[in-house]
PDB file of C-alpha atoms in Angstrom:
ATOM      1  CA  UNK C   1      -7.143 233.869 108.986  1.00 95.00           C
ATOM      2  CA  UNK C   2      -6.492 236.108 111.676  1.00 98.00           C
ATOM      3  CA  UNK C   3      -6.477 234.513 115.393  1.00 98.00           C
ATOM      4  CA  UNK C   4      -6.233 235.850 118.660  1.00 98.00           C
ATOM      5  CA  UNK C   5      -2.856 234.781 119.192  1.00 98.00           C
ATOM      6  CA  UNK C   6      -1.849 237.044 115.892  1.00 98.00           C
ATOM      7  CA  UNK C   7      -3.400 240.014 117.695  1.00 98.00           C
ATOM      8  CA  UNK C   8      -1.590 239.249 120.887  1.00 98.00           C
ATOM      9  CA  UNK C   9       1.781 238.878 118.712  1.00 98.00           C
ATOM     10  CA  UNK C  10       1.059 242.466 117.318  1.00 98.00           C
ATOM     11  CA  UNK C  11       0.788 243.600 120.764  1.00 98.00           C
ATOM     12  CA  UNK C  12       3.920 242.292 121.677  1.00 98.00           C
ATOM     13  CA  UNK C  13       5.454 243.715 118.691  1.00 98.00           C
ATOM     14  CA  UNK C  14       4.399 247.102 119.237  1.00 98.00           C
ATOM     15  CA  UNK C  15       2.159 246.926 115.890  1.00 98.00           C
ATOM     16  CA  UNK C  16      -1.253 248.212 115.610  1.00 98.00           C
ATOM     17  CA  UNK C  17      -4.133 246.311 113.894  1.00 98.00           C
ATOM     18  CA  UNK C  18      -7.411 247.621 112.495  1.00 98.00           C
ATOM     19  CA  UNK C  19     -11.360 246.908 113.104  1.00 98.00           C
ATOM     20  CA  UNK C  20     -14.340 247.861 111.464  1.00 98.00           C
ATOM     21  CA  UNK C  21     -17.977 247.215 111.884  1.00 98.00           C
ATOM     22  CA  UNK C  22     -19.718 244.933 109.200  1.00 98.00           C
ATOM     23  CA  UNK C  23     -23.255 243.355 108.937  1.00 98.00           C
ATOM     24  CA  UNK C  24     -23.354 241.751 105.676  1.00 98.00           C
ATOM     25  CA  UNK C  25     -21.392 239.491 103.151  1.00 98.00           C
ATOM     26  CA  UNK C  26     -20.337 242.026 100.495  1.00 98.00           C
ATOM     27  CA  UNK C  27     -18.996 244.480 102.717  1.00 98.00           C
ATOM     28  CA  UNK C  28     -16.984 241.445 104.711  1.00 98.00           C
ATOM     29  CA  UNK C  29     -15.122 240.730 101.351  1.00 98.00           C
ATOM     30  CA  UNK C  30     -14.270 244.254 100.656  1.00 98.00           C
ATOM     31  CA  UNK C  31     -12.775 244.475 104.027  1.00 98.00           C
ATOM     32  CA  UNK C  32     -10.859 241.517 103.405  1.00 94.00           C
ATOM     33  CA  UNK C  33      -9.416 242.631 100.402  1.00 94.00           C
ATOM     34  CA  UNK C  34      -8.197 245.782 102.238  1.00 97.00           C
ATOM     35  CA  UNK C  35      -6.837 243.484 105.034  1.00 97.00           C
ATOM     36  CA  UNK C  36      -8.975 244.489 108.092  1.00 98.00           C
ATOM     37  CA  UNK C  37      -7.748 242.385 110.772  1.00 98.00           C
ATOM     38  CA  UNK C  38     -10.977 242.302 112.947  1.00 98.00           C
ATOM     39  CA  UNK C  39     -14.339 242.503 111.993  1.00 98.00           C
ATOM     40  CA  UNK C  40     -17.052 243.666 114.574  1.00 99.00           C
ATOM     41  CA  UNK C  41     -20.631 242.410 114.070  1.00 99.00           C
ATOM     42  CA  UNK C  42     -21.710 245.259 115.971  1.00 98.00           C
ATOM     43  CA  UNK C  43     -25.217 246.137 117.805  1.00 98.00           C
ATOM     44  CA  UNK C  44     -24.633 249.247 116.093  1.00 97.00           C
ATOM     45  CA  UNK C  45     -26.418 247.908 113.421  1.00 97.00           C
ATOM     46  CA  UNK C  46     -29.735 248.621 115.136  1.00 97.00           C
ATOM     47  CA  UNK C  47     -29.070 252.378 114.234  1.00 94.00           C
ATOM     48  CA  UNK C  48     -27.312 252.226 110.938  1.00 95.00           C
ATOM     49  CA  UNK C  49     -29.164 249.027 109.342  1.00 96.00           C
ATOM     50  CA  UNK C  50     -32.655 249.065 111.190  1.00 97.00           C
ATOM     51  CA  UNK C  51     -32.872 252.698 111.761  1.00 94.00           C
ATOM     52  CA  UNK C  52     -33.440 252.388 115.230  1.00 94.00           C
ATOM     53  CA  UNK C  53     -32.668 255.219 118.197  1.00 91.00           C
ATOM     54  CA  UNK C  54     -30.043 253.165 119.961  1.00 91.00           C
ATOM     55  CA  UNK C  55     -28.769 249.695 120.136  1.00 94.00           C
ATOM     56  CA  UNK C  56     -31.574 248.511 122.804  1.00 94.00           C
ATOM     57  CA  UNK C  57     -34.103 247.127 120.416  1.00 97.00           C
ATOM     58  CA  UNK C  58     -31.446 244.895 118.749  1.00 98.00           C
ATOM     59  CA  UNK C  59     -32.165 241.091 119.592  1.00 98.00           C
ATOM     60  CA  UNK C  60     -29.698 237.803 119.670  1.00 98.00           C
ATOM     61  CA  UNK C  61     -31.591 236.642 116.544  1.00 98.00           C
ATOM     62  CA  UNK C  62     -31.092 239.859 114.748  1.00 98.00           C
ATOM     63  CA  UNK C  63     -27.009 239.513 115.678  1.00 98.00           C
ATOM     64  CA  UNK C  64     -27.155 236.008 114.832  1.00 98.00           C
ATOM     65  CA  UNK C  65     -28.430 236.771 111.452  1.00 98.00           C
ATOM     66  CA  UNK C  66     -26.042 239.381 110.378  1.00 99.00           C
ATOM     67  CA  UNK C  67     -23.098 237.286 112.082  1.00 99.00           C
ATOM     68  CA  UNK C  68     -23.602 234.397 109.522  1.00 98.00           C
ATOM     69  CA  UNK C  69     -23.820 236.921 106.543  1.00 98.00           C
ATOM     70  CA  UNK C  70     -20.495 238.377 107.500  1.00 98.00           C
ATOM     71  CA  UNK C  71     -19.072 234.822 108.067  1.00 98.00           C
ATOM     72  CA  UNK C  72     -20.203 233.997 104.727  1.00 98.00           C
ATOM     73  CA  UNK C  73     -18.059 236.743 103.090  1.00 98.00           C
ATOM     74  CA  UNK C  74     -14.977 236.410 105.275  1.00 97.00           C
ATOM     75  CA  UNK C  75     -11.850 234.051 105.405  1.00 96.00           C
ATOM     76  CA  UNK C  76      -9.417 236.481 106.765  1.00 97.00           C
ATOM     77  CA  UNK C  77     -10.560 238.564 109.682  1.00 98.00           C
ATOM     78  CA  UNK C  78     -11.466 237.417 113.086  1.00 98.00           C
ATOM     79  CA  UNK C  79     -15.178 238.069 113.589  1.00 98.00           C
ATOM     80  CA  UNK C  80     -16.220 239.562 116.881  1.00 99.00           C
ATOM     81  CA  UNK C  81     -19.760 239.561 117.463  1.00 99.00           C
ATOM     82  CA  UNK C  82     -21.826 241.910 120.193  1.00 98.00           C
ATOM     83  CA  UNK C  83     -23.859 240.288 122.711  1.00 98.00           C
ATOM     84  CA  UNK C  84     -27.132 242.868 122.638  1.00 98.00           C
ATOM     85  CA  UNK C  85     -29.022 244.646 125.290  1.00 97.00           C
ATOM     86  CA  UNK C  86     -30.000 242.074 128.283  1.00 97.00           C
ATOM     87  CA  UNK C  87     -29.050 239.209 126.557  1.00 98.00           C
ATOM     88  CA  UNK C  88     -26.527 238.326 129.034  1.00 98.00           C
ATOM     89  CA  UNK C  89     -28.407 239.838 132.504  1.00 96.00           C
ATOM     90  CA  UNK C  90     -27.970 236.060 133.847  1.00 97.00           C
ATOM     91  CA  UNK C  91     -25.095 233.523 133.458  1.00 97.00           C
ATOM     92  CA  UNK C  92     -27.597 231.181 131.803  1.00 97.00           C
ATOM     93  CA  UNK C  93     -28.809 233.726 129.440  1.00 98.00           C
ATOM     94  CA  UNK C  94     -25.089 234.663 128.613  1.00 98.00           C
ATOM     95  CA  UNK C  95     -23.941 231.355 127.791  1.00 98.00           C
ATOM     96  CA  UNK C  96     -27.177 230.734 125.649  1.00 98.00           C
ATOM     97  CA  UNK C  97     -26.942 234.181 123.495  1.00 98.00           C
ATOM     98  CA  UNK C  98     -22.968 233.307 123.294  1.00 98.00           C
ATOM     99  CA  UNK C  99     -23.620 229.885 121.841  1.00 98.00           C
ATOM    100  CA  UNK C 100     -25.938 231.275 119.188  1.00 98.00           C
ATOM    101  CA  UNK C 101     -23.542 233.920 118.014  1.00 98.00           C
ATOM    102  CA  UNK C 102     -20.534 231.763 117.917  1.00 98.00           C
ATOM    103  CA  UNK C 103     -22.476 228.823 116.070  1.00 98.00           C
ATOM    104  CA  UNK C 104     -23.329 231.433 113.664  1.00 98.00           C
ATOM    105  CA  UNK C 105     -19.844 232.236 112.749  1.00 98.00           C
ATOM    106  CA  UNK C 106     -18.262 234.654 115.527  1.00 98.00           C
ATOM    107  CA  UNK C 107     -14.709 233.801 116.629  1.00 98.00           C
ATOM    108  CA  UNK C 108     -15.687 235.820 119.963  1.00 98.00           C
ATOM    109  CA  UNK C 109     -18.063 237.762 121.780  1.00 98.00           C
ATOM    110  CA  UNK C 110     -18.111 241.414 123.126  1.00 98.00           C
ATOM    111  CA  UNK C 111     -19.890 241.942 126.258  1.00 98.00           C
ATOM    112  CA  UNK C 112     -20.260 245.634 127.812  1.00 97.00           C
ATOM    113  CA  UNK C 113     -20.031 246.343 131.384  1.00 96.00           C
ATOM    114  CA  UNK C 114     -17.413 246.632 134.301  1.00 96.00           C
ATOM    115  CA  UNK C 115     -16.320 244.285 136.890  1.00 96.00           C
ATOM    116  CA  UNK C 116     -19.650 242.380 137.189  1.00 96.00           C
ATOM    117  CA  UNK C 117     -18.863 240.827 134.046  1.00 97.00           C
ATOM    118  CA  UNK C 118     -15.961 238.881 135.669  1.00 98.00           C
ATOM    119  CA  UNK C 119     -17.759 235.553 136.556  1.00 97.00           C
ATOM    120  CA  UNK C 120     -19.472 235.414 133.033  1.00 98.00           C
ATOM    121  CA  UNK C 121     -15.838 235.957 131.542  1.00 98.00           C
ATOM    122  CA  UNK C 122     -14.481 233.017 133.206  1.00 98.00           C
ATOM    123  CA  UNK C 123     -17.381 230.704 132.612  1.00 98.00           C
ATOM    124  CA  UNK C 124     -17.423 231.802 128.788  1.00 98.00           C
ATOM    125  CA  UNK C 125     -13.700 230.857 128.651  1.00 98.00           C
ATOM    126  CA  UNK C 126     -14.064 227.719 130.485  1.00 97.00           C
ATOM    127  CA  UNK C 127     -16.762 226.965 127.793  1.00 97.00           C
ATOM    128  CA  UNK C 128     -14.379 227.673 124.964  1.00 97.00           C
ATOM    129  CA  UNK C 129     -15.834 231.217 123.942  1.00 98.00           C
ATOM    130  CA  UNK C 130     -13.144 234.008 123.898  1.00 98.00           C
ATOM    131  CA  UNK C 131     -14.473 237.515 125.265  1.00 98.00           C
ATOM    132  CA  UNK C 132     -13.783 241.027 124.690  1.00 98.00           C
ATOM    133  CA  UNK C 133     -14.701 243.271 127.615  1.00 98.00           C
ATOM    134  CA  UNK C 134     -16.072 246.688 126.376  1.00 98.00           C
ATOM    135  CA  UNK C 135     -15.484 249.406 129.049  1.00 98.00           C
ATOM    136  CA  UNK C 136     -15.958 253.307 129.187  1.00 97.00           C
ATOM    137  CA  UNK C 137     -18.834 254.614 127.199  1.00 95.00           C
ATOM    138  CA  UNK C 138     -21.135 251.598 126.997  1.00 95.00           C
ATOM    139  CA  UNK C 139     -24.078 252.329 124.514  1.00 91.00           C
ATOM    140  CA  UNK C 140     -26.283 249.687 125.899  1.00 91.00           C
ATOM    141  CA  UNK C 141     -26.379 251.501 129.093  1.00 86.00           C
ATOM    142  CA  UNK C 142     -27.169 255.084 127.388  1.00 74.00           C
ATOM    143  CA  UNK C 143     -30.339 255.378 129.309  1.00 70.00           C
ATOM    144  CA  UNK C 144     -28.378 254.942 132.793  1.00 70.00           C
ATOM    145  CA  UNK C 145     -25.696 257.085 131.641  1.00 60.00           C
ATOM    146  CA  UNK C 146     -28.282 259.937 130.554  1.00 59.00           C
ATOM    147  CA  UNK C 147     -26.746 260.267 126.977  1.00 66.00           C
ATOM    148  CA  UNK C 148     -23.314 259.720 125.150  1.00 72.00           C
ATOM    149  CA  UNK C 149     -20.839 261.204 127.422  1.00 86.00           C
ATOM    150  CA  UNK C 150     -17.186 260.677 127.895  1.00 93.00           C
ATOM    151  CA  UNK C 151     -15.968 258.462 130.640  1.00 95.00           C
ATOM    152  CA  UNK C 152     -13.150 258.372 133.274  1.00 95.00           C
ATOM    153  CA  UNK C 153     -12.404 261.545 133.462  1.00 94.00           C
ATOM    154  CA  UNK C 154     -11.249 262.487 136.890  1.00 94.00           C
ATOM    155  CA  UNK C 155      -8.389 260.622 139.202  1.00 94.00           C
ATOM    156  CA  UNK C 156     -11.190 258.401 140.997  1.00 96.00           C
ATOM    157  CA  UNK C 157     -13.101 257.634 137.799  1.00 96.00           C
ATOM    158  CA  UNK C 158      -9.960 256.992 135.663  1.00 97.00           C
ATOM    159  CA  UNK C 159      -8.546 254.756 138.458  1.00 97.00           C
ATOM    160  CA  UNK C 160     -11.622 252.672 138.533  1.00 97.00           C
ATOM    161  CA  UNK C 161     -11.811 251.794 134.843  1.00 98.00           C
ATOM    162  CA  UNK C 162      -8.341 250.912 134.504  1.00 98.00           C
ATOM    163  CA  UNK C 163      -8.322 248.575 137.523  1.00 98.00           C
ATOM    164  CA  UNK C 164     -11.538 247.001 136.506  1.00 98.00           C
ATOM    165  CA  UNK C 165     -10.210 246.489 132.975  1.00 98.00           C
ATOM    166  CA  UNK C 166      -7.164 244.908 134.262  1.00 98.00           C
ATOM    167  CA  UNK C 167      -9.481 242.614 136.513  1.00 98.00           C
ATOM    168  CA  UNK C 168     -11.440 241.701 133.372  1.00 98.00           C
ATOM    169  CA  UNK C 169      -8.055 240.727 131.432  1.00 98.00           C
ATOM    170  CA  UNK C 170      -7.234 238.649 134.644  1.00 98.00           C
ATOM    171  CA  UNK C 171     -10.743 236.950 134.599  1.00 98.00           C
ATOM    172  CA  UNK C 172      -9.677 235.715 131.279  1.00 98.00           C
ATOM    173  CA  UNK C 173     -10.951 238.580 128.801  1.00 98.00           C
ATOM    174  CA  UNK C 174      -8.662 238.295 125.456  1.00 98.00           C
ATOM    175  CA  UNK C 175      -9.451 241.622 124.433  1.00 99.00           C
ATOM    176  CA  UNK C 176     -10.210 245.134 125.859  1.00 98.00           C
ATOM    177  CA  UNK C 177     -12.490 248.004 124.030  1.00 98.00           C
ATOM    178  CA  UNK C 178     -12.619 251.153 125.520  1.00 98.00           C
ATOM    179  CA  UNK C 179     -15.003 253.922 124.235  1.00 97.00           C
ATOM    180  CA  UNK C 180     -15.135 257.664 124.701  1.00 97.00           C
ATOM    181  CA  UNK C 181     -12.530 257.931 127.371  1.00 98.00           C
ATOM    182  CA  UNK C 182      -9.396 260.527 127.823  1.00 97.00           C
ATOM    183  CA  UNK C 183      -6.360 259.603 125.591  1.00 97.00           C
ATOM    184  CA  UNK C 184      -4.106 259.693 128.418  1.00 97.00           C
ATOM    185  CA  UNK C 185      -6.101 257.235 130.304  1.00 98.00           C
ATOM    186  CA  UNK C 186      -6.226 254.773 127.427  1.00 98.00           C
ATOM    187  CA  UNK C 187      -2.604 255.169 127.107  1.00 98.00           C
ATOM    188  CA  UNK C 188      -2.114 254.008 130.478  1.00 98.00           C
ATOM    189  CA  UNK C 189      -4.323 251.056 130.360  1.00 98.00           C
ATOM    190  CA  UNK C 190      -2.642 249.939 126.909  1.00 98.00           C
ATOM    191  CA  UNK C 191       0.734 250.099 128.731  1.00 98.00           C
ATOM    192  CA  UNK C 192      -0.559 248.337 131.786  1.00 98.00           C
ATOM    193  CA  UNK C 193      -2.594 245.489 130.043  1.00 98.00           C
ATOM    194  CA  UNK C 194      -1.315 242.175 128.973  1.00 98.00           C
ATOM    195  CA  UNK C 195      -4.248 241.965 126.199  1.00 98.00           C
ATOM    196  CA  UNK C 196      -4.618 244.026 123.310  1.00 99.00           C
ATOM    197  CA  UNK C 197      -6.786 246.995 123.893  1.00 99.00           C
ATOM    198  CA  UNK C 198      -9.118 248.412 121.174  1.00 99.00           C
ATOM    199  CA  UNK C 199     -10.144 252.132 121.036  1.00 98.00           C
ATOM    200  CA  UNK C 200     -12.793 254.252 119.667  1.00 98.00           C
ATOM    201  CA  UNK C 201     -12.634 257.744 120.973  1.00 97.00           C
ATOM    202  CA  UNK C 202      -9.870 256.989 122.895  1.00 98.00           C
ATOM    203  CA  UNK C 203      -6.611 258.370 121.598  1.00 98.00           C
ATOM    204  CA  UNK C 204      -3.801 256.806 119.347  1.00 97.00           C
ATOM    205  CA  UNK C 205      -1.986 254.917 121.825  1.00 98.00           C
ATOM    206  CA  UNK C 206      -4.198 251.953 121.827  1.00 98.00           C
ATOM    207  CA  UNK C 207      -3.148 248.593 120.242  1.00 98.00           C
ATOM    208  CA  UNK C 208      -6.126 249.161 117.693  1.00 98.00           C
ATOM    209  CA  UNK C 209      -8.907 251.298 116.430  1.00 98.00           C
ATOM    210  CA  UNK C 210     -12.585 250.487 115.793  1.00 98.00           C
ATOM    211  CA  UNK C 211     -14.989 252.483 113.946  1.00 98.00           C
ATOM    212  CA  UNK C 212     -18.713 252.066 112.654  1.00 97.00           C
ATOM    213  CA  UNK C 213     -18.417 251.595 108.871  1.00 98.00           C
ATOM    214  CA  UNK C 214     -21.086 253.839 107.743  1.00 97.00           C
ATOM    215  CA  UNK C 215     -19.450 256.571 109.847  1.00 96.00           C
ATOM    216  CA  UNK C 216     -15.925 256.055 108.002  1.00 97.00           C
ATOM    217  CA  UNK C 217     -17.638 256.154 104.920  1.00 97.00           C
ATOM    218  CA  UNK C 218     -19.378 259.391 105.577  1.00 96.00           C
ATOM    219  CA  UNK C 219     -22.878 257.752 105.406  1.00 94.00           C
ATOM    220  CA  UNK C 220     -24.165 258.607 108.965  1.00 80.00           C
ATOM    221  CA  UNK C 221     -27.617 259.709 109.576  1.00 71.00           C
ATOM    222  CA  UNK C 222     -26.769 262.412 111.956  1.00 78.00           C
ATOM    223  CA  UNK C 223     -24.343 264.490 113.012  1.00 83.00           C
ATOM    224  CA  UNK C 224     -20.996 262.663 113.173  1.00 89.00           C
ATOM    225  CA  UNK C 225     -19.330 261.891 116.588  1.00 92.00           C
ATOM    226  CA  UNK C 226     -16.075 263.717 117.334  1.00 94.00           C
ATOM    227  CA  UNK C 227     -13.825 260.657 117.155  1.00 96.00           C
ATOM    228  CA  UNK C 228     -15.012 260.125 113.387  1.00 97.00           C
ATOM    229  CA  UNK C 229     -13.139 260.530 110.261  1.00 97.00           C
ATOM    230  CA  UNK C 230     -14.840 260.051 106.856  1.00 97.00           C
ATOM    231  CA  UNK C 231     -12.352 258.272 104.783  1.00 98.00           C
ATOM    232  CA  UNK C 232     -14.114 258.445 101.538  1.00 97.00           C
ATOM    233  CA  UNK C 233     -12.777 262.063 101.232  1.00 96.00           C
ATOM    234  CA  UNK C 234      -9.282 260.462 100.330  1.00 90.00           C
ATOM    235  CA  UNK C 235     -10.382 257.556  98.433  1.00 97.00           C
ATOM    236  CA  UNK C 236     -12.128 256.866  95.040  1.00 95.00           C
ATOM    237  CA  UNK C 237     -13.824 253.692  96.200  1.00 97.00           C
ATOM    238  CA  UNK C 238     -15.034 252.013  99.139  1.00 98.00           C
ATOM    239  CA  UNK C 239     -12.262 249.715  99.137  1.00 98.00           C
ATOM    240  CA  UNK C 240      -9.670 252.450  99.033  1.00 98.00           C
ATOM    241  CA  UNK C 241     -11.642 254.042 101.975  1.00 98.00           C
ATOM    242  CA  UNK C 242     -10.949 250.679 104.022  1.00 98.00           C
ATOM    243  CA  UNK C 243      -7.408 250.526 102.758  1.00 98.00           C
ATOM    244  CA  UNK C 244      -6.688 254.485 103.725  1.00 98.00           C
ATOM    245  CA  UNK C 245      -8.673 253.519 107.173  1.00 98.00           C
ATOM    246  CA  UNK C 246      -6.241 250.323 107.650  1.00 98.00           C
ATOM    247  CA  UNK C 247      -3.015 252.181 106.980  1.00 98.00           C
ATOM    248  CA  UNK C 248      -3.660 254.963 109.079  1.00 98.00           C
ATOM    249  CA  UNK C 249      -4.431 253.075 112.026  1.00 98.00           C
ATOM    250  CA  UNK C 250      -1.433 250.638 111.296  1.00 98.00           C
ATOM    251  CA  UNK C 251       0.628 253.836 110.906  1.00 97.00           C
ATOM    252  CA  UNK C 252      -0.354 255.306 113.939  1.00 97.00           C
ATOM    253  CA  UNK C 253      -1.980 258.463 112.095  1.00 96.00           C
ATOM    254  CA  UNK C 254      -5.385 258.003 112.995  1.00 98.00           C
ATOM    255  CA  UNK C 255      -7.034 259.286 115.341  1.00 98.00           C
ATOM    256  CA  UNK C 256      -5.474 262.500 115.483  1.00 96.00           C
ATOM    257  CA  UNK C 257      -5.586 265.260 118.170  1.00 94.00           C
ATOM    258  CA  UNK C 258      -8.860 266.229 116.830  1.00 96.00           C
ATOM    259  CA  UNK C 259     -10.507 263.003 117.089  1.00 96.00           C
ATOM    260  CA  UNK C 260      -9.737 262.605 120.839  1.00 94.00           C
ATOM    261  CA  UNK C 261     -10.911 263.610 124.587  1.00 95.00           C
ATOM    262  CA  UNK C 262      -8.471 265.329 126.997  1.00 87.00           C
ATOM    263  CA  UNK C 263      -8.788 264.253 130.972  1.00 79.00           C
TER     264      UNK C 263
END
């Protein structure tokens, strides 16, 4: 079983690791055969499983249900589960929601936001719950951001993102995840961060990559994002696509320049 200390050791050795979203037991088992190190039970299930227009309608009960399903099919990967929209608006809500996901089988929880998350991260760590802090494009805030846009462009915005990420790591975040930020910014953060950095649409220099499973299998319902690659095009099975993705991430071959954003 992969543990947080294993991911930290990979970072120290300069070795990358792979992460994919998963929502049920069968795909979790197939990912296990492909040696995917981290499974994210993402609130993206609202869009790819439930057919919602965003992640906002997803509930803690939804997340707990799918986390239990993934846990039943997994004996290898570290399971990370998203705390959904408005389930951690207060510290009390955060602790209650996190307890439900950890008891459902998660090994750590992921929260979206910036420096305002620091008190919650400290409290969760004290309560025995590891945290991944998600910065950059945060889909739960899509209505505030007025759409899905690249974040961290410009010296001021870039410096703020790095400063906040490092402070969240200092507060106790075990992992950082950055989405849709310039590759140069993600590389700088990864170099400065003492904890592993997972990227999506953030270039190849991060310690790990994550994609939504449906996207990398080429079954997304809409137009795929720039950072998406269809790994089914070079595989003869779903397991083969998972293996191809895992090997491309481990080898530093994915993402390519065509999948990244510049400053």
